[in-house]
Tab-separated table of C-alpha atoms in Angstrom:
chain	number	residue	atom	x	y	z
A	19	MET	CA	61.618	-47.718	69.223
A	20	ILE	CA	64.985	-47.133	67.903
A	21	GLU	CA	66.206	-48.602	64.883
A	22	ILE	CA	69.570	-50.194	64.735
A	23	ILE	CA	70.384	-50.935	61.395
A	24	PRO	CA	70.417	-47.505	59.194
A	25	LYS	CA	67.998	-47.527	55.840
A	26	PRO	CA	69.517	-47.109	52.216
A	27	ALA	CA	69.567	-43.583	51.384
A	28	GLN	CA	66.205	-42.843	49.232
A	29	LYS	CA	67.274	-42.817	45.506
A	30	LEU	CA	66.229	-39.769	43.723
A	31	PRO	CA	63.940	-40.044	40.797
A	32	LEU	CA	65.555	-40.240	37.044
A	33	TRP	CA	63.770	-36.726	35.808
A	34	GLN	CA	65.054	-34.779	38.984
A	35	ASN	CA	68.326	-35.703	38.308
A	36	ILE	CA	68.080	-34.817	34.783
A	37	LEU	CA	66.511	-31.432	35.480
A	38	PHE	CA	69.383	-30.510	38.066
A	39	TYR	CA	72.097	-30.846	35.586
A	40	PHE	CA	70.313	-29.177	32.904
A	41	SER	CA	69.456	-26.498	34.755
A	42	ILE	CA	72.918	-26.084	35.946
A	43	ALA	CA	74.315	-26.216	32.460
A	44	VAL	CA	71.335	-23.708	31.387
A	45	LEU	CA	73.056	-21.111	34.555
A	46	ILE	CA	76.498	-21.820	33.213
A	47	ALA	CA	75.536	-21.316	29.043
A	48	SER	CA	73.942	-18.332	30.507
A	49	PHE	CA	76.375	-16.951	32.331
A	50	LEU	CA	79.347	-17.854	29.394
A	51	SER	CA	76.827	-16.212	26.810
A	52	TYR	CA	77.317	-12.754	28.398
A	53	PHE	CA	81.005	-13.177	27.787
A	54	VAL	CA	80.595	-14.216	24.191
A	55	LEU	CA	78.492	-11.544	23.350
A	56	GLY	CA	80.530	-9.094	24.731
A	57	HIS	CA	83.427	-10.517	22.828
A	58	PHE	CA	81.118	-10.430	19.617
A	59	ILE	CA	80.291	-6.623	20.043
A	60	LYS	CA	83.774	-5.576	20.815
A	61	ASN	CA	84.761	-7.463	17.243
A	62	SER	CA	81.677	-5.984	15.370
A	63	GLN	CA	82.660	-2.199	16.895
A	64	LYS	CA	85.854	-2.542	15.519
A	65	THR	CA	85.169	-3.600	12.066
A	66	LEU	CA	82.165	-0.804	12.130
A	67	GLN	CA	85.240	1.612	12.792
A	68	GLU	CA	87.213	0.327	10.240
A	69	LEU	CA	84.396	0.631	7.668
A	70	GLU	CA	83.680	4.140	8.777
A	71	GLY	CA	87.554	5.039	8.314
A	72	THR	CA	87.578	3.806	4.955
A	73	LEU	CA	84.389	5.318	3.844
A	74	ALA	CA	85.541	8.479	5.350
A	75	ARG	CA	88.865	8.581	3.607
A	76	GLU	CA	88.787	11.525	0.916
A	77	LYS	CA	89.209	10.347	-2.758
A	78	THR	CA	92.863	11.033	-4.129
A	79	SER	CA	93.951	13.621	-6.149
A	80	SER	CA	94.374	11.192	-9.213
A	81	GLN	CA	90.531	9.533	-8.455
A	82	LEU	CA	89.228	13.212	-8.281
A	83	LEU	CA	90.996	14.185	-11.616
A	84	LEU	CA	89.522	10.581	-13.369
A	85	GLU	CA	86.406	11.761	-12.212
A	86	GLU	CA	86.419	15.610	-13.528
A	87	GLU	CA	87.718	14.009	-16.824
A	88	VAL	CA	85.089	11.643	-17.384
A	89	PHE	CA	81.938	13.916	-16.352
A	90	ASN	CA	83.612	16.537	-18.566
A	91	TYR	CA	83.150	14.342	-21.628
A	92	GLN	CA	80.165	13.052	-20.668
A	93	LYS	CA	78.579	16.618	-20.770
A	94	LYS	CA	80.392	17.624	-23.672
A	95	ILE	CA	79.042	14.217	-25.316
A	96	ALA	CA	75.347	15.012	-24.040
A	97	ASP	CA	75.852	18.880	-25.369
A	98	PHE	CA	77.094	17.976	-28.621
A	99	SER	CA	74.503	15.611	-29.333
A	100	LEU	CA	71.906	17.832	-28.661
A	101	LEU	CA	73.250	19.998	-30.645
A	102	LEU	CA	73.844	17.776	-33.679
A	103	ARG	CA	70.274	16.881	-33.681
A	104	SER	CA	69.259	20.289	-33.900
A	105	HIS	CA	71.688	21.182	-36.320
A	106	LEU	CA	70.236	23.026	-39.402
A	107	PHE	CA	71.365	22.464	-43.008
A	108	THR	CA	70.306	26.020	-44.566
A	109	SER	CA	71.533	25.084	-47.891
A	110	LYS	CA	68.864	23.095	-48.683
A	111	THR	CA	66.485	25.753	-49.324
A	112	PHE	CA	68.447	26.821	-52.433
A	113	GLY	CA	68.028	23.113	-53.643
A	114	LEU	CA	64.298	23.809	-52.973
A	115	LEU	CA	64.374	26.716	-55.025
A	116	GLU	CA	66.245	25.417	-57.609
A	117	ARG	CA	63.565	22.469	-58.251
A	118	ASN	CA	60.617	25.017	-58.020
A	119	SER	CA	61.475	27.869	-59.716
A	120	HIS	CA	59.741	28.915	-62.970
A	121	PRO	CA	62.109	29.458	-65.545
A	122	LYS	CA	60.742	33.176	-66.293
A	123	ILE	CA	60.968	34.297	-62.707
A	124	TRP	CA	64.021	36.337	-61.434
A	125	PHE	CA	64.467	36.184	-57.719
A	126	PHE	CA	66.703	39.319	-56.614
A	127	GLN	CA	66.279	39.372	-52.818
A	128	PHE	CA	66.134	36.449	-50.584
A	129	ASN	CA	65.822	36.408	-46.798
A	130	LEU	CA	65.919	33.515	-44.708
A	131	ASP	CA	65.207	33.217	-41.122
A	132	SER	CA	66.206	29.369	-40.284
A	133	THR	CA	65.353	29.556	-36.879
A	134	LYS	CA	61.626	30.296	-37.561
A	135	ASN	CA	61.497	28.602	-40.975
A	136	LEU	CA	60.696	31.805	-42.575
A	137	LEU	CA	61.700	32.603	-46.043
A	138	VAL	CA	60.755	35.967	-48.006
A	139	LEU	CA	61.523	36.230	-51.641
A	140	SER	CA	61.712	39.426	-53.990
A	141	GLY	CA	61.094	38.489	-57.305
A	142	GLU	CA	60.119	39.654	-61.125
A	143	ALA	CA	57.929	37.811	-63.312
A	144	GLU	CA	57.448	38.278	-66.859
A	145	ASP	CA	53.716	38.661	-66.305
A	146	PHE	CA	50.779	38.013	-63.975
A	147	SER	CA	50.254	34.181	-66.073
A	148	VAL	CA	53.915	33.538	-64.969
A	149	LEU	CA	53.268	34.544	-61.202
A	150	GLY	CA	50.374	32.232	-61.230
A	151	GLN	CA	52.369	29.541	-62.377
A	152	GLN	CA	54.884	29.865	-59.762
A	153	LEU	CA	52.367	30.329	-57.250
A	154	LEU	CA	51.180	26.977	-58.146
A	155	ILE	CA	54.313	25.302	-58.188
A	156	PHE	CA	54.936	26.358	-54.778
A	157	LYS	CA	51.721	25.369	-53.271
A	158	LYS	CA	52.221	21.911	-54.786
A	159	GLU	CA	55.582	21.509	-52.798
A	160	PRO	CA	55.121	19.832	-49.710
A	161	LEU	CA	58.149	21.341	-48.012
A	162	ILE	CA	56.533	24.633	-48.406
A	163	LYS	CA	53.708	25.166	-45.679
A	164	GLY	CA	52.394	28.486	-46.165
A	165	LEU	CA	52.646	30.918	-49.117
A	166	ASP	CA	51.649	34.630	-48.905
A	167	LEU	CA	52.038	37.264	-51.743
A	168	SER	CA	52.475	40.897	-51.095
A	169	ASN	CA	53.673	43.798	-52.625
A	170	ILE	CA	52.827	43.292	-56.323
A	171	SER	CA	53.556	45.987	-58.617
A	172	VAL	CA	54.241	46.380	-62.126
A	173	GLY	CA	57.687	47.688	-62.636
A	174	ARG	CA	60.119	48.328	-65.513
A	175	LYS	CA	59.226	46.557	-68.924
A	176	GLY	CA	56.259	45.934	-67.602
A	177	ARG	CA	57.230	43.127	-65.439
A	178	VAL	CA	55.514	42.269	-62.149
A	179	GLU	CA	57.332	42.590	-59.243
A	180	PHE	CA	56.437	40.819	-55.921
A	181	THR	CA	57.136	39.455	-52.814
A	182	LEU	CA	56.635	36.119	-51.238
A	183	ASN	CA	56.724	34.776	-47.889
A	184	LEU	CA	57.279	31.272	-47.643
A	185	SER	CA	56.635	29.154	-44.144
A	186	LEU	CA	58.659	26.270	-44.827
A	187	ALA	CA	58.463	23.006	-43.185
A	188	PRO	CA	61.014	22.201	-40.471
A	189	GLN	CA	62.480	18.732	-41.838
A	190	LEU	CA	63.614	21.011	-44.759
A	191	PHE	CA	66.738	21.765	-42.749
A	192	ARG	CA	67.273	18.544	-41.292
B	18	MET	CA	69.807	-28.420	49.876
B	19	ASN	CA	66.791	-29.654	48.169
B	20	ARG	CA	67.358	-30.493	44.652
B	21	ILE	CA	63.936	-28.978	43.613
B	22	VAL	CA	65.125	-25.670	44.727
B	23	VAL	CA	68.434	-25.725	43.314
B	24	ILE	CA	66.438	-26.364	40.054
B	25	SER	CA	63.831	-23.873	40.311
B	26	LEU	CA	66.581	-20.857	41.824
B	27	SER	CA	69.020	-22.163	38.480
B	28	LEU	CA	66.285	-21.428	35.839
B	29	LEU	CA	65.330	-18.398	37.701
B	30	ILE	CA	68.500	-16.794	37.696
B	31	SER	CA	69.277	-17.973	33.874
B	32	PHE	CA	65.944	-16.180	32.879
B	33	ALA	CA	66.049	-13.232	34.894
B	34	TRP	CA	70.155	-13.107	33.664
B	35	GLY	CA	68.891	-13.589	29.700
B	36	ILE	CA	66.494	-10.912	30.052
B	37	PHE	CA	68.259	-8.422	32.045
B	38	PHE	CA	71.576	-9.223	30.566
B	39	LEU	CA	71.996	-11.295	27.439
B	40	SER	CA	68.891	-9.792	25.900
B	41	PRO	CA	70.107	-6.314	25.713
B	42	LYS	CA	73.788	-7.319	24.272
B	43	ASN	CA	72.036	-9.319	21.831
B	44	LYS	CA	70.148	-6.279	20.593
B	45	THR	CA	73.505	-4.294	20.415
B	46	LEU	CA	75.270	-7.382	18.603
B	47	ASN	CA	72.009	-7.357	16.006
B	48	PHE	CA	71.852	-3.388	15.342
B	49	LEU	CA	75.707	-3.440	14.844
B	50	LYS	CA	75.495	-6.015	12.419
B	51	GLU	CA	72.678	-4.100	10.359
B	52	GLU	CA	75.431	-1.101	10.673
B	53	ILE	CA	78.312	-3.035	9.119
B	54	GLY	CA	75.993	-4.524	6.537
B	55	GLN	CA	75.078	-1.366	5.509
B	56	LYS	CA	78.658	0.525	5.790
B	57	GLN	CA	79.927	-2.497	3.493
B	58	PHE	CA	77.491	-2.151	0.962
B	59	GLU	CA	78.461	1.867	0.899
B	60	LEU	CA	82.145	0.714	0.524
B	61	GLN	CA	80.895	-1.914	-2.168
B	62	SER	CA	79.183	1.003	-4.483
B	63	GLN	CA	82.004	3.127	-3.885
B	64	GLU	CA	84.298	0.774	-5.453
B	65	GLU	CA	81.970	-0.197	-8.158
B	66	TYR	CA	81.861	3.513	-9.031
B	67	LEU	CA	85.575	3.836	-9.110
B	68	ALA	CA	86.120	0.940	-11.112
B	69	ASN	CA	83.431	2.074	-13.434
B	70	LEU	CA	85.230	5.447	-13.400
B	71	THR	CA	88.255	3.816	-14.020
B	72	ARG	CA	86.828	1.590	-17.111
B	73	THR	CA	84.758	4.509	-18.351
B	74	ALA	CA	88.080	6.571	-18.629
B	75	GLU	CA	89.773	3.601	-20.384
B	76	ASN	CA	86.985	3.083	-23.134
B	77	LEU	CA	87.312	7.051	-23.449
B	78	LYS	CA	90.943	6.596	-24.823
B	79	ASN	CA	89.309	4.283	-27.715
B	80	TYR	CA	87.409	7.291	-28.949
B	81	GLN	CA	90.170	9.975	-29.079
B	82	ILE	CA	89.727	10.710	-32.697
B	83	GLN	CA	85.690	10.997	-31.788
B	84	LEU	CA	86.597	13.175	-28.752
B	85	ALA	CA	88.773	15.394	-30.731
B	86	LYS	CA	85.759	16.334	-32.845
B	87	ILE	CA	83.805	17.046	-30.032
B	88	ASP	CA	86.581	19.344	-28.659
B	89	SER	CA	86.573	21.197	-31.992
B	90	ALA	CA	82.990	21.440	-31.763
B	91	LEU	CA	82.599	22.663	-28.441
B	92	PRO	CA	85.925	24.441	-27.252
B	93	ASP	CA	86.460	25.701	-24.087
B	94	THR	CA	86.588	29.407	-25.184
B	95	PRO	CA	85.083	30.686	-28.122
B	96	GLU	CA	88.230	30.738	-29.749
B	97	LEU	CA	87.314	33.442	-32.048
B	98	PRO	CA	90.656	33.984	-33.887
B	99	ALA	CA	90.947	30.594	-35.416
B	100	LEU	CA	87.182	30.892	-36.248
B	101	PHE	CA	87.592	34.340	-38.199
B	102	ASP	CA	90.437	32.503	-40.151
B	103	PHE	CA	88.717	29.571	-40.869
B	104	LEU	CA	85.830	31.546	-42.302
B	105	GLN	CA	88.055	34.021	-44.191
B	106	LYS	CA	90.028	30.835	-45.511
B	107	SER	CA	86.776	29.291	-46.434
B	108	ALA	CA	85.174	32.066	-48.179
B	109	SER	CA	88.434	32.815	-50.061
B	110	GLN	CA	88.216	29.099	-51.446
B	111	SER	CA	84.834	29.163	-52.297
B	112	GLY	CA	85.296	32.069	-54.262
B	113	LEU	CA	84.031	34.559	-52.393
B	114	VAL	CA	84.888	37.949	-50.914
B	115	LEU	CA	84.736	38.564	-47.253
B	116	LYS	CA	83.739	42.185	-46.858
B	117	GLY	CA	82.975	42.311	-43.226
B	118	LEU	CA	82.947	40.086	-40.080
B	119	GLU	CA	81.815	41.099	-36.387
B	120	ALA	CA	81.098	38.859	-33.550
B	121	THR	CA	78.318	40.066	-30.862
B	122	SER	CA	79.071	38.961	-27.252
B	123	GLY	CA	78.516	35.660	-26.190
B	124	THR	CA	75.408	34.730	-24.430
B	125	GLN	CA	75.269	31.920	-21.682
B	126	ALA	CA	72.618	29.693	-22.882
B	127	GLU	CA	71.424	26.914	-20.685
B	128	GLU	CA	73.519	24.224	-19.105
B	129	GLY	CA	76.499	26.113	-19.277
B	130	LEU	CA	76.967	26.760	-23.354
B	131	ARG	CA	77.772	29.809	-24.402
B	132	GLU	CA	76.365	31.153	-27.858
B	133	THR	CA	78.469	33.465	-30.066
B	134	ARG	CA	77.137	34.939	-33.191
B	135	LEU	CA	78.876	36.587	-35.970
B	136	ASN	CA	77.703	38.331	-38.780
B	137	LEU	CA	79.476	37.980	-42.099
B	138	LEU	CA	79.302	40.303	-45.396
B	139	LEU	CA	80.415	38.444	-48.625
B	140	ILE	CA	80.264	39.383	-51.997
B	141	GLY	CA	80.131	36.548	-55.215
B	142	SER	CA	78.447	34.336	-57.367
B	143	TYR	CA	75.640	32.175	-56.276
B	144	THR	CA	77.556	29.074	-56.706
B	145	SER	CA	80.234	30.121	-54.434
B	146	PHE	CA	77.630	31.302	-52.054
B	147	LYS	CA	76.378	27.397	-51.773
B	148	ASN	CA	79.471	25.722	-51.550
B	149	PHE	CA	80.604	28.321	-48.842
B	150	LEU	CA	76.897	27.714	-46.888
B	151	SER	CA	77.680	23.668	-47.152
B	152	VAL	CA	80.815	24.445	-46.069
B	153	LEU	CA	79.812	25.935	-43.117
B	154	GLU	CA	77.092	23.163	-42.469
B	155	TYR	CA	79.848	20.674	-42.554
B	156	SER	CA	82.666	22.229	-40.366
B	157	SER	CA	83.705	20.314	-37.113
B	158	ARG	CA	82.986	23.560	-35.527
B	159	LEU	CA	79.182	22.886	-35.577
B	160	ILE	CA	78.033	26.351	-37.115
B	161	GLU	CA	74.638	27.397	-37.194
B	162	THR	CA	73.395	29.436	-40.513
B	163	GLU	CA	70.803	31.397	-38.248
B	164	SER	CA	69.966	33.801	-40.649
B	165	LEU	CA	70.999	35.197	-44.730
B	166	THR	CA	70.086	37.728	-46.621
B	167	PHE	CA	71.214	38.564	-50.154
B	168	SER	CA	70.240	40.315	-52.987
B	169	SER	CA	71.482	39.959	-56.364
B	170	SER	CA	72.582	42.323	-59.311
B	171	GLU	CA	72.172	41.512	-63.113
B	172	ALA	CA	75.723	40.943	-63.483
B	173	GLY	CA	75.270	37.949	-61.576
B	174	LEU	CA	76.792	38.707	-58.169
B	175	ILE	CA	75.150	38.568	-54.760
B	176	ASN	CA	75.816	40.715	-51.702
B	177	ALA	CA	74.821	38.384	-48.829
B	178	LYS	CA	74.831	38.963	-45.003
B	179	ILE	CA	74.700	35.694	-42.816
B	180	ARG	CA	74.225	35.167	-39.181
B	181	ILE	CA	76.280	32.353	-37.701
B	182	LYS	CA	75.764	30.847	-34.648
B	183	VAL	CA	78.777	28.845	-32.830
B	184	ASN	CA	78.851	27.491	-29.252
B	185	SER	CA	81.419	26.869	-26.876
B	186	TYR	CA	81.931	26.662	-23.018
């Protein structure tokens, strides 16, 4: 039978409406995102190019000069500190000898090698007893690390001639 | 068209678009951002380095006296004429007679320092000799007395031979 009275259009469910608009929005957003990302990439590439240009720019002559001056002094200060730390005060040997020499001993030859801390003394003693006393004095001195007596002979007027090899403590020269 | 079909197609296209077009673009953008961060760090380090260099150079200006002393101790050349003059004057002021003076050729030590050794022959009293050694030890040229040999006579005079070392660049 033919229906004369038209039926009202069937209403779509709400969830279908929401999902429909949502999917359209997602589609549009994804298309737009493509262009937005493209824009950001272009900007980033430009920034990167600028940064690379700045970094690649060579130092100016004044900067190079400044760098050279500072590094030069840095090296000089380091070298100077090193040399100052190893600086030797050789004259302290005289103080050591003045403090520890027997009054009846006469040293006539003095050989000092401060790089090896070695002192060779040639001298004359009144007699063997005085020489023995001198050796004892040197042995008691903490700055004398080693002692070696050699070339003992009786010289003119019966005086005893000798050579002493002294090994000195390195701190004597500091 | 059926709405369900439209919804399905829209979501499918969005998904495919995201996978094949958006994701590579996003990766490129992230990579670029990382590169920019790295370059900015490099630039910042370079700027800090230059600022430090300028600051150090400014600070050095406050130590001109000390730096002049270092320059005097470690000159760019051995400056032997000035050193000979100093030794001669010091010996004479200490009461010694400088009989001989010779310089051995300089040797290049470690780290660019050049060592020059000099042999001095002197005559004078023990006290003068001690004074002269003290002058050498405290001189701004940082003179090292490496060896000294002397023999004394009964007249009280000593003949001394000293080997000294100076440094330069």
